[in-house]
CSV table of C-alpha atoms and ligand atoms in Angstrom, one decimal:
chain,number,residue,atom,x,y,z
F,187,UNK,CA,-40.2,188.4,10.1
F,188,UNK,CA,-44.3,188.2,10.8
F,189,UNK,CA,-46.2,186.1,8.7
F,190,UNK,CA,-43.1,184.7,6.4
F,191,UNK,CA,-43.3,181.1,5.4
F,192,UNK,CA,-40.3,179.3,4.6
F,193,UNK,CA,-40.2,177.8,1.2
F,194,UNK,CA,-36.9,175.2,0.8
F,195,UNK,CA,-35.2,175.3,-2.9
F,196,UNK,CA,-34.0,172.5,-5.0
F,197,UNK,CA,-30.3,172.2,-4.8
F,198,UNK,CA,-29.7,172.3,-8.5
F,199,UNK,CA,-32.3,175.8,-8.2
F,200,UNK,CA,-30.7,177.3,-5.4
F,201,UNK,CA,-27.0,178.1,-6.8
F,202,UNK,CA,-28.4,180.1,-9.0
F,203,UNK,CA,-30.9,182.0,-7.4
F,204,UNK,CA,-28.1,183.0,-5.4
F,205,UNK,CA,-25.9,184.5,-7.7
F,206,UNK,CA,-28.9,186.7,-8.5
F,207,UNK,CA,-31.5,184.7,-10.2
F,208,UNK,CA,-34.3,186.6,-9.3
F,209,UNK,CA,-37.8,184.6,-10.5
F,210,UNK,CA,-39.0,181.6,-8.3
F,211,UNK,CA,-39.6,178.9,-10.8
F,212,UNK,CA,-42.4,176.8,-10.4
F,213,UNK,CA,-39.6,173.4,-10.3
F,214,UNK,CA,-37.7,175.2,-7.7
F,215,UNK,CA,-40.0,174.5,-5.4
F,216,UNK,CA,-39.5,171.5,-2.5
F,217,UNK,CA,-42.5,172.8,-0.8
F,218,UNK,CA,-45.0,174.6,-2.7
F,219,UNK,CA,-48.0,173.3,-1.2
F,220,UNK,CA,-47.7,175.5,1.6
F,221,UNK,CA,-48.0,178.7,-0.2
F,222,UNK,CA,-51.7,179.4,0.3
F,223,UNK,CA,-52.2,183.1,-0.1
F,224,UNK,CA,-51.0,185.2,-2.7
F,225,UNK,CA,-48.9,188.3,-1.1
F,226,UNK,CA,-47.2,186.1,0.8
F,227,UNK,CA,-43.4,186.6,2.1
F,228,UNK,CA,-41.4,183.8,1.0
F,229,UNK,CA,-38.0,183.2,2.8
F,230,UNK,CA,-35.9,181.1,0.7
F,231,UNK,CA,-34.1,178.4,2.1
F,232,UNK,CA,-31.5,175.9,0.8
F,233,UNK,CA,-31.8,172.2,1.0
F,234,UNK,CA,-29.9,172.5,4.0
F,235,UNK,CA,-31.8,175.4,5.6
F,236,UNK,CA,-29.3,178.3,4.8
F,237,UNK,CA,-31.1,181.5,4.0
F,238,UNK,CA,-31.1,182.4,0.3
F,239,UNK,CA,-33.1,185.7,0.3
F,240,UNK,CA,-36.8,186.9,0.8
F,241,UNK,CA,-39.1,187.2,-1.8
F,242,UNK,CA,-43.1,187.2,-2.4
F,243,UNK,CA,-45.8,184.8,-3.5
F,244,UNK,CA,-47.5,186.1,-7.0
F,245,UNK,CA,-48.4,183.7,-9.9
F,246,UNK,CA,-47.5,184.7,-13.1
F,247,UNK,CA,-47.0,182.4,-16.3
F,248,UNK,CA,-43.4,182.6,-15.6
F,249,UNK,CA,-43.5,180.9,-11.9
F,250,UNK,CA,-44.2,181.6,-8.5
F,251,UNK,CA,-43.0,185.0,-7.7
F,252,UNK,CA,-40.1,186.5,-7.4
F,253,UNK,CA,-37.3,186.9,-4.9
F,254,UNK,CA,-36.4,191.0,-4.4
F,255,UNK,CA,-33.6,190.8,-1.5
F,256,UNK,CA,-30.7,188.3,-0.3
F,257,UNK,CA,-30.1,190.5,3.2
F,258,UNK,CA,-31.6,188.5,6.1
F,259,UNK,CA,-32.3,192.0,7.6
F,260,UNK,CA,-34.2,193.6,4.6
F,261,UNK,CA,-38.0,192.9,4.8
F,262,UNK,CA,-40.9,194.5,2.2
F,263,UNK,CA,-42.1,197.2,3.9
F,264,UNK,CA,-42.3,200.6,2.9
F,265,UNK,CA,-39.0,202.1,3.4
F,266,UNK,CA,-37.4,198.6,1.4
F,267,UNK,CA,-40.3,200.0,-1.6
F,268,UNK,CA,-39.0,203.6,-1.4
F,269,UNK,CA,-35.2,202.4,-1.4
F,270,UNK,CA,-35.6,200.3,-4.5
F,271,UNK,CA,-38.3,203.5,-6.4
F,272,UNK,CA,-35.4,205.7,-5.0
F,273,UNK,CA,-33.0,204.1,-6.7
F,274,UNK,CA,-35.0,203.5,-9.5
F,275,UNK,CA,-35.8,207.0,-10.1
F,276,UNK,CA,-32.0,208.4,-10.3
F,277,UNK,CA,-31.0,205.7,-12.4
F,278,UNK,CA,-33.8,207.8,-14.7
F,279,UNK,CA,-32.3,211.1,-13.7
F,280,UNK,CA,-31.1,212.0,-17.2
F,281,UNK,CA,-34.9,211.6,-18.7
F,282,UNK,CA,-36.6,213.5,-15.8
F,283,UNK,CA,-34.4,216.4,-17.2
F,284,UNK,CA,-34.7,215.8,-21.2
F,285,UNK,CA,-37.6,218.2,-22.0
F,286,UNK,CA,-38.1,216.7,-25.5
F,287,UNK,CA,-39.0,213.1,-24.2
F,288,UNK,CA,-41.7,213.5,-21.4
F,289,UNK,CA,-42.6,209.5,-21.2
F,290,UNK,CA,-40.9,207.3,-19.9
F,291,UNK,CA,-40.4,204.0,-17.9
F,292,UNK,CA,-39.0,204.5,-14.1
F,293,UNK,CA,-39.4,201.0,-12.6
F,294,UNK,CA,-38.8,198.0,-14.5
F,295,UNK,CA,-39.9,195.0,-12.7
F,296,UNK,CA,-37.0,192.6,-11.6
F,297,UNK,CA,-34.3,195.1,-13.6
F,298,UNK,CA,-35.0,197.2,-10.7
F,299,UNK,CA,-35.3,194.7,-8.0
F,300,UNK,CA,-38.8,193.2,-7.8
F,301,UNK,CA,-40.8,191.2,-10.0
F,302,UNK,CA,-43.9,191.9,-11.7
F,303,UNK,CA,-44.2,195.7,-10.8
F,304,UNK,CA,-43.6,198.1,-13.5
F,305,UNK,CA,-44.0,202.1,-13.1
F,306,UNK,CA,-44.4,204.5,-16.6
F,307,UNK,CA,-44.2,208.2,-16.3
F,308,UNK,CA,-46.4,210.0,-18.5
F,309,UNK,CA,-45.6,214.0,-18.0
F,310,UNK,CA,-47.0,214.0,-14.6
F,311,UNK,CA,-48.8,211.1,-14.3
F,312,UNK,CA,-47.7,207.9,-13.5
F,313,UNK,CA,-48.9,204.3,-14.4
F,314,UNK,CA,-48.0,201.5,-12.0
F,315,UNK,CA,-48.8,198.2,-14.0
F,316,UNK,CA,-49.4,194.8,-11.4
F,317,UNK,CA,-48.4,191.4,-12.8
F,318,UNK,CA,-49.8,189.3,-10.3
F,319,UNK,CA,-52.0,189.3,-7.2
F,320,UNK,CA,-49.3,188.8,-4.7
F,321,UNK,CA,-47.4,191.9,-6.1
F,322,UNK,CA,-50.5,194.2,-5.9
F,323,UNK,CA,-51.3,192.6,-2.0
F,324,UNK,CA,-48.2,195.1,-1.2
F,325,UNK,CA,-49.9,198.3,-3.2
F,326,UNK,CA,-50.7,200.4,-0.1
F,327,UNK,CA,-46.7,200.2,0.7
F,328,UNK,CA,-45.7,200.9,-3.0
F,329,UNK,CA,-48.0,203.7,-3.5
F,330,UNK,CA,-47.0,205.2,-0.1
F,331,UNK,CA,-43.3,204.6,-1.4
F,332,UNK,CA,-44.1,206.4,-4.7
F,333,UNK,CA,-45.8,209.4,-2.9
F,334,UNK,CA,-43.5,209.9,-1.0
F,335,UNK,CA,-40.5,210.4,-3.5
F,336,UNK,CA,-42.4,212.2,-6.5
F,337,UNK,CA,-44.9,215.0,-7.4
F,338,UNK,CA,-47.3,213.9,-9.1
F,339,UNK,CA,-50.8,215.1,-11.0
F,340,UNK,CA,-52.6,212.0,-10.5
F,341,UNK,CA,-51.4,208.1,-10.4
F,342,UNK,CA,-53.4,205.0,-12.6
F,343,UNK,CA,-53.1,201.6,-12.5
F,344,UNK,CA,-53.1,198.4,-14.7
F,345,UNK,CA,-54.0,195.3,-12.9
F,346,UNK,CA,-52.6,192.6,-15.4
F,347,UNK,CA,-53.3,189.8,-12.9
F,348,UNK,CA,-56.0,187.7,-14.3
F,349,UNK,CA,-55.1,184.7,-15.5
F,350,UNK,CA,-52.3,184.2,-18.1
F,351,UNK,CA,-51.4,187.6,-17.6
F,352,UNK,CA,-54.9,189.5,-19.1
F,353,UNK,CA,-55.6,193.0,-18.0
F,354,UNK,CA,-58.5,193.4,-15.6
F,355,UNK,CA,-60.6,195.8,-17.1
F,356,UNK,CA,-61.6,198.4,-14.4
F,357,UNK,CA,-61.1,202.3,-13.9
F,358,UNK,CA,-57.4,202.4,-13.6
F,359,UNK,CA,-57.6,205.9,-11.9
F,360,UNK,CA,-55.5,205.5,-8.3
F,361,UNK,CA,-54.9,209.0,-7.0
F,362,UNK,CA,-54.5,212.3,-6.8
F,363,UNK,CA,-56.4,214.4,-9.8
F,364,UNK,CA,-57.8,212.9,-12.8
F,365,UNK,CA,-56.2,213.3,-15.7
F,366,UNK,CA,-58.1,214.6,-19.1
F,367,UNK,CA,-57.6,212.2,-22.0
F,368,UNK,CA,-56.1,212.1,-24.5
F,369,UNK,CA,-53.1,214.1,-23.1
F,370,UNK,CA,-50.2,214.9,-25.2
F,371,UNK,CA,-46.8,213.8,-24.5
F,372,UNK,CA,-43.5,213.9,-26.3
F,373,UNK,CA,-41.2,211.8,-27.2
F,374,UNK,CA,-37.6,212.9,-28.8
F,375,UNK,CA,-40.0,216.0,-29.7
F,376,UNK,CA,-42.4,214.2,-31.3
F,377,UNK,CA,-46.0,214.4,-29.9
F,378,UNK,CA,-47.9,211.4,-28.7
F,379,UNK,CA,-51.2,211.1,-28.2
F,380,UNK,CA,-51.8,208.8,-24.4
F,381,UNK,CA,-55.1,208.0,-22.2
F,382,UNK,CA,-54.0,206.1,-19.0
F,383,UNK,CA,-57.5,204.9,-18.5
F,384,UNK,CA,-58.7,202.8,-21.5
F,385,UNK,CA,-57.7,199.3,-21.4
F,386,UNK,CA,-54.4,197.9,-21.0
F,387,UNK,CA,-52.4,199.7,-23.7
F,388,UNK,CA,-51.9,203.8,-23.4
F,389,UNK,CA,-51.5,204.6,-27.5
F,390,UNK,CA,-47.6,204.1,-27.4
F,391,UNK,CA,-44.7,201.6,-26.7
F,392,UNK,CA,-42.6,203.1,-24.6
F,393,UNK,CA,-39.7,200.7,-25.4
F,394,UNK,CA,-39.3,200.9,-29.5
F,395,UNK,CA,-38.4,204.7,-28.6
F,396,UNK,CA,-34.9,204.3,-30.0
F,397,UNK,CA,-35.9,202.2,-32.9
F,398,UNK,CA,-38.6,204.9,-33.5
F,399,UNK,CA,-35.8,207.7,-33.6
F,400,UNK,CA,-33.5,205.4,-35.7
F,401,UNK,CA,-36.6,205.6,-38.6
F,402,UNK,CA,-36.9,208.9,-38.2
F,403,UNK,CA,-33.3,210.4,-38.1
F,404,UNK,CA,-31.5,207.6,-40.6
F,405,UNK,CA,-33.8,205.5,-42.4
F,406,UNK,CA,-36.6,207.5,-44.0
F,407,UNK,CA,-35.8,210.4,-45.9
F,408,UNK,CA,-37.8,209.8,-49.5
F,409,UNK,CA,-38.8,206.0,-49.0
F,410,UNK,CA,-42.0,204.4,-49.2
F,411,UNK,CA,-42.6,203.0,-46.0
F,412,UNK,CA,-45.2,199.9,-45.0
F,413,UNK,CA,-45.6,199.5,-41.2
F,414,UNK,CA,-47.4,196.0,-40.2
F,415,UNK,CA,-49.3,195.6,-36.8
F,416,UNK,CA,-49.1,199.3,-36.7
F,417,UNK,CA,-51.8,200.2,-34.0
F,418,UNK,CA,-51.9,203.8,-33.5
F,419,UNK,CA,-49.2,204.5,-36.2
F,420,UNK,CA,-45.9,204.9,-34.0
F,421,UNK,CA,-43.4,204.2,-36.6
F,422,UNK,CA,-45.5,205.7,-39.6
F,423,UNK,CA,-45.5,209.0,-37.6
F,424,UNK,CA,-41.6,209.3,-37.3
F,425,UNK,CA,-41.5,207.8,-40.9
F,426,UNK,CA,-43.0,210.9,-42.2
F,427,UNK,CA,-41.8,213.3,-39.9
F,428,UNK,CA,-38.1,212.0,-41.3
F,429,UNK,CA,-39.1,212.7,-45.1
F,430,UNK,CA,-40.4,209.5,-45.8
F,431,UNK,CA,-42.2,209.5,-49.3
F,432,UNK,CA,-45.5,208.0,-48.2
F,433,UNK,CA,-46.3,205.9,-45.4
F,434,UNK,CA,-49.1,202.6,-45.5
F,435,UNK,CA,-49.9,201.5,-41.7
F,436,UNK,CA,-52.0,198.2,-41.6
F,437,UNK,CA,-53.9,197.2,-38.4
F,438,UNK,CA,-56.7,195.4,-37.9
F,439,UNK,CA,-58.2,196.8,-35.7
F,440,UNK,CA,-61.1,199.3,-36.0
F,441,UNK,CA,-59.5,201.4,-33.5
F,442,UNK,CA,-56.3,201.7,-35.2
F,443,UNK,CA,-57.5,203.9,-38.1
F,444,UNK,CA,-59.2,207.1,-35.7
F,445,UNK,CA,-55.8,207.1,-33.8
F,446,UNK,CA,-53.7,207.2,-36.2
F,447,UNK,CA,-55.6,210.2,-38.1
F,448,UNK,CA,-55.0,211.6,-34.7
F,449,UNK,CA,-51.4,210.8,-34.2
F,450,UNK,CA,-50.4,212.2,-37.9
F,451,UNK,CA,-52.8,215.4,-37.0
F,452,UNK,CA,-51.4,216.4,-33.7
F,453,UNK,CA,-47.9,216.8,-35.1
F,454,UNK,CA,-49.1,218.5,-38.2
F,455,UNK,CA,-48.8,215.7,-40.6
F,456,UNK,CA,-51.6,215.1,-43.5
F,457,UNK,CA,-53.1,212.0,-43.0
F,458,UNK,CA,-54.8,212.0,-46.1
F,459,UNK,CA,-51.2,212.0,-48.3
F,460,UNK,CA,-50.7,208.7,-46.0
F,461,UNK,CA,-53.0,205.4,-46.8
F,462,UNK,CA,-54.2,203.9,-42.8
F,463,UNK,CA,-55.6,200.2,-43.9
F,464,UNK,CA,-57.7,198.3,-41.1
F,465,UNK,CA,-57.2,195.2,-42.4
F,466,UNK,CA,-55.0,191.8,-41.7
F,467,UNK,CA,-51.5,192.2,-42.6
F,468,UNK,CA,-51.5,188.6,-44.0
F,469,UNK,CA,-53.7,189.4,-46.1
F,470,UNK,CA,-52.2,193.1,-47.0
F,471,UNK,CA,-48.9,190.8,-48.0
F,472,UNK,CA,-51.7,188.8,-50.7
F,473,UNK,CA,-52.7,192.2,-52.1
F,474,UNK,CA,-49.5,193.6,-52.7
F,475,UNK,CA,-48.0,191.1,-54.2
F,476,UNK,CA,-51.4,190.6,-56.7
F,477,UNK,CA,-50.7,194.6,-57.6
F,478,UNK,CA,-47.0,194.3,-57.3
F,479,UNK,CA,-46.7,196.8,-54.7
F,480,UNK,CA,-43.1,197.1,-53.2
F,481,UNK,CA,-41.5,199.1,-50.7
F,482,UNK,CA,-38.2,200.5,-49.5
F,483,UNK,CA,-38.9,200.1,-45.7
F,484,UNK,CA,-40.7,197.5,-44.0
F,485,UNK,CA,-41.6,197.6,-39.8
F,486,UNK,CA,-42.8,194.2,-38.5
F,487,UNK,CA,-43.9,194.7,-35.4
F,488,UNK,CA,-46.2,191.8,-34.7
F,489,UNK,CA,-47.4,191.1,-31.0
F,490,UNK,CA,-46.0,187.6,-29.8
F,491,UNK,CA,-49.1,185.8,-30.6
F,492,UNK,CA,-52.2,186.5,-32.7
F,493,UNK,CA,-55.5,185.0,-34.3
F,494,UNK,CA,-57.8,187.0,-37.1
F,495,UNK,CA,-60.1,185.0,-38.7
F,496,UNK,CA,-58.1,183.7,-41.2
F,497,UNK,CA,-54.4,183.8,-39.4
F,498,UNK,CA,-53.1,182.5,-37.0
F,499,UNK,CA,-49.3,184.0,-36.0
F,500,UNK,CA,-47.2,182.8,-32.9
F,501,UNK,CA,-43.5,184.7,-32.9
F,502,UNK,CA,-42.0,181.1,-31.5
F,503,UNK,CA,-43.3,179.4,-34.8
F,504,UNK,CA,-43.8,182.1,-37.6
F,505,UNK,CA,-41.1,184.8,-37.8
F,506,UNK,CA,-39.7,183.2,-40.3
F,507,UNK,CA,-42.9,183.1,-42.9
F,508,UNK,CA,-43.7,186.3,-41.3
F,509,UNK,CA,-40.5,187.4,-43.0
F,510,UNK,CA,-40.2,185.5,-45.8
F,511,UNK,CA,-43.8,187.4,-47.1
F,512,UNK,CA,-42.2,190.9,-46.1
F,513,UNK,CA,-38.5,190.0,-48.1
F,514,UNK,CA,-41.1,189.2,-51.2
F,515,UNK,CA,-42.6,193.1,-51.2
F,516,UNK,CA,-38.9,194.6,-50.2
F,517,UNK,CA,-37.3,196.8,-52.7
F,518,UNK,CA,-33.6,195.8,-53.6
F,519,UNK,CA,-31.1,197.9,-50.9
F,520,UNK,CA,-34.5,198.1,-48.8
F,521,UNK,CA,-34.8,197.6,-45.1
F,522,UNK,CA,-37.3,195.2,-43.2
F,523,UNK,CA,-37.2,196.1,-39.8
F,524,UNK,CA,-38.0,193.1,-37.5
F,525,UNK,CA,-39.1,193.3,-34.0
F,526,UNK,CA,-40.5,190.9,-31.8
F,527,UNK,CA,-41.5,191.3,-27.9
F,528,UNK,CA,-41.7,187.5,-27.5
F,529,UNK,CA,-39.2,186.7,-24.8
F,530,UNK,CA,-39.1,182.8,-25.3
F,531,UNK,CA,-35.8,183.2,-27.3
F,532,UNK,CA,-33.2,185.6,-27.5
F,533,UNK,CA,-31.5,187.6,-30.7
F,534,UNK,CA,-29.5,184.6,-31.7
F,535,UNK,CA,-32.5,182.3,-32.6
F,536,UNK,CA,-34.3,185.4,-33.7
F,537,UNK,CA,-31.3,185.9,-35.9
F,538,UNK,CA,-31.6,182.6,-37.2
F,539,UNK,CA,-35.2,183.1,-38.6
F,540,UNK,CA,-33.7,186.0,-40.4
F,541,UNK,CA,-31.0,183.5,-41.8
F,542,UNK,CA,-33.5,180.9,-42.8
F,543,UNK,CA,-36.4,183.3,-44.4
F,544,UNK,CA,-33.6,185.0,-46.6
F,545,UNK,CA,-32.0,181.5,-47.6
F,546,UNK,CA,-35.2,180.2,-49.0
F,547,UNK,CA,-36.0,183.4,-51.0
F,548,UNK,CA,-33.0,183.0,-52.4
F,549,UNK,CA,-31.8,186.6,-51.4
F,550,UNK,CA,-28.8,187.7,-49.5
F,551,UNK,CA,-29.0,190.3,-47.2
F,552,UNK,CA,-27.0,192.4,-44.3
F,553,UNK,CA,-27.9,193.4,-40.6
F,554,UNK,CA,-27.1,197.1,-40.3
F,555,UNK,CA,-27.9,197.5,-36.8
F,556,UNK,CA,-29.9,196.2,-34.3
F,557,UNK,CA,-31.9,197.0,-30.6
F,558,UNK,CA,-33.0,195.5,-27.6
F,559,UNK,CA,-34.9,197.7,-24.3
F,560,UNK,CA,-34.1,201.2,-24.0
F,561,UNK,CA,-31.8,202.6,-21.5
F,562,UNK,CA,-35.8,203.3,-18.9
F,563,UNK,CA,-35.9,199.3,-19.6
F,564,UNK,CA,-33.1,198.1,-16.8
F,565,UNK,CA,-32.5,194.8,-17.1
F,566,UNK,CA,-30.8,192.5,-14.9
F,567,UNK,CA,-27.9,190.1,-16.8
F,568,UNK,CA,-29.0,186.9,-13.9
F,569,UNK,CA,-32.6,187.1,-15.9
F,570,UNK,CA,-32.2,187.1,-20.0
F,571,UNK,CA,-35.7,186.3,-20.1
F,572,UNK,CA,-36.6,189.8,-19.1
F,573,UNK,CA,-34.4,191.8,-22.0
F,574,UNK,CA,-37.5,190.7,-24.4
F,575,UNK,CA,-37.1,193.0,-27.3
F,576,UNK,CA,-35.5,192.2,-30.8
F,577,UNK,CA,-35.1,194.6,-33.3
F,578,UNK,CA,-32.6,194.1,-36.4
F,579,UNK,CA,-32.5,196.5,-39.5
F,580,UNK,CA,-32.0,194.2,-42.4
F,581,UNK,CA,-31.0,195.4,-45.3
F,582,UNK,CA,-32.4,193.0,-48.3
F,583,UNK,CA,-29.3,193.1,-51.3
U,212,LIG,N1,-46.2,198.4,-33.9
U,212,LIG,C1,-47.1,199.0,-32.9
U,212,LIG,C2,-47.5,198.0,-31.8
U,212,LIG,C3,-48.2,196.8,-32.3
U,212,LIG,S1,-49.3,196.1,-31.1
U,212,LIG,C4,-46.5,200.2,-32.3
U,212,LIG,O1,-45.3,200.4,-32.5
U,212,LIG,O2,-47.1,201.0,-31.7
U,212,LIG,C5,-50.0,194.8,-32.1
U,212,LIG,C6,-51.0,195.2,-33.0
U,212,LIG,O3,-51.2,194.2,-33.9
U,212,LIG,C7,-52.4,195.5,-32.4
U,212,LIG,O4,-52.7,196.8,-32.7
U,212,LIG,C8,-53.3,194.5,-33.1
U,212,LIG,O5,-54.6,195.1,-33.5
U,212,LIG,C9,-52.5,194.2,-34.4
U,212,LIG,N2,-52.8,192.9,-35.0
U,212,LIG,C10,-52.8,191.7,-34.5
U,212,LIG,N3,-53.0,190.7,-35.4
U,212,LIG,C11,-53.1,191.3,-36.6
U,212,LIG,C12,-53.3,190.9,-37.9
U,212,LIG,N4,-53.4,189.6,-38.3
U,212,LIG,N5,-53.3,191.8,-38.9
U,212,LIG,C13,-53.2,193.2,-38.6
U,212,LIG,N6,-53.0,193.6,-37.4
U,212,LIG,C14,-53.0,192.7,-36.4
């Protein structure tokens, strides 16, 4: 192939990235000074020059790209792009016909065989997020890919490749006809509120869909609910929708409070029977317990790491206080629902702060179910790293 460098892999690196392994770890490397240029095509070599695969140069946190083929004969240009969307996109067949849900993921980075690209579908529109330079040097080829295999209203884009991941903030708008925002979507026939072109988030997480329906269909009906971190109200909205008694969302962002109004009045929900609180959850926790203020369903939904002026929260060190403060507000036979997107450990440890926060409250408690990515999210079992989401449904006794 033109323009490919060949990059040699450490033998105790190279076993593994051929049984599947698809990220190019920084270590890995025998020869990284040569990479110069990010959108490079890397072919893989082991220590004894036998191909391993082909794969791209793009820095992200997580290492040096990522590998996408092991066939000597299979190169990235645009047909490799439109087998892999292809592929993609019938895996997703089932939610292209499901009228109630009309957002959805249909590319899921290295789950569908390359790194650091990620494609949403938002009724009509679609939103292709880059997670590095090198990724977004092949755009041209991708887009042409997507084209080709979908209709389409118009396309956006997130460029997510400054460093340590931070969105670039720029008119996302890509092709085709400009949407008009907010647009409504739906999701298990609940509406949602989207725009595709302000900043890196689009007003909903497309991967806490099933926990959202869980709330909804089995664990509202006549509780009082509290939902921390709870941006534009997600989980409050398909609290209520499911009978819940009254719902408390806490964010603190300014932000959070119009689009929550907004998410409880477009599916015919009184906000005002709701309370919408912009403050800092550590400090709602403080309040409640000074007016002794408890609640029969808790959502902790915090991002992986965060700093208010007071607080500072990192999911590898504080789940368990972040717990520990929720189990002290729980109702008896209430549910804390604990999430976290943090994907430097997997449900085990998570587990373990569960464990811990319940041992030193003295309480017992049991796990009645629990949730990782959504059926859109494909993961790949060679890459744990990338199956991110935790959610157990803990039932305090
Ligand atoms: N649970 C939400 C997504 C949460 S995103 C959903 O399902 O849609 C993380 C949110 O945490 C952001 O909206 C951010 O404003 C908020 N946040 C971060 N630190 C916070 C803090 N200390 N107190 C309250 N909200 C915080």
């Amino acid at each position: 192939m033109k323009n490919e460098i060949k990059v040699k892999v450490r033998n105790d690196y190279a076993k593994k990235m051929k049984d599947g392994f698809p990220l190019i770890e920084k270590e890995a490397l025998i020869n990284a000074d040569i990479l110069s240029e990010e959108g490079q095509t890397l072919h893989l070599i082991d220590e004894r020059g036998r191909f391993i695969g082909r794969g791209y140069y793009g820095e992200q946190n997580k290492g040096y790209g990522w590998v996408v083929t092991r066939q000597q004969d299979e190169s990235m240009d645009q047909s490799f792009f439109e087998k892999k969307i292809g592929t993609a996109l019938q895996k997703r067949s089932g939610f292209f016909k499901d009228e109630s849900t009309t957002a959805f993921r249909i590319f899921n980075g290295e789950g569908d065989g390359i790194g650091g690209l990620t494609i949403d579908y938002y009724e009509a529109f679609y939103v292709l997020s880059w997670y590095s330079e090198g990724i977004y040097a092949f755009k041209n080829q991708i887009l042409k890919a997507l084209q080709n295999l979908v209709e389409y209203k118009g396309i956006y884009e997130k460029k997510r490749f400054n460093t340590g991941g931070k969105y670039i903030d720029d008119d996302d708008f890509v092709t085709g006809e400009r949407g008009e925002f907010p647009m409504l979507v739906k999701e298990n026939g609940v509406q949602f509120s989207v725009h595709l072109n302000e900043g890196p988030m689009t007003g909903v997480f497309l991967d806490q869909r099933d926990v959202r329906k869980a709330i909804r269909d089995r664990y509202a009906e006549g509780k009082t609910v509290l939902n921390t971190f709870s941006y534009t109200g997600a989980f409050s909205v398909f609290a209520a929708l499911g009978g819940a008694q009254k719902t408390t969302s806490v964010d603190l962002a300014n932000r959070s409070y119009p689009k929550t109004v907004e998410q409880f009045s477009i599916n015919g929900i009184d906000y005002e029977a709701h309370d919408i609180k912009v403050m800092d959850v550590f400090e709602y926790f403080k309040y409640a317990v000074k007016k002794q203020l408890t609640f029969d369903l808790v959502v902790l939904d915090p991002p992986s790491f965060a700093r208010s002026k007071k607080h500072r929260f990192s999911a590898a060190k504080d789940y368990k206080d972040l717990l520990k403060q929720a189990i002290a507000i729980t109702e008896k036979n209430g549910v804390i629902i604990a999430s976290t997107n943090y994907s430097g450990y997997g449900m085990g440890k998570f587990k373990g702060f569960v464990e811990k926060a319940f041992k030193e409250t003295g309480h017992r408690y049991k796990i009645e179910e629990q949730y990782t990515l959504p059926s859109d999210f494909v993961t790949t079992k060679e890459y744990k790293a990338g199956d991110y989401l935790k959610v157990v449904f803990i039932k305090k006794l």
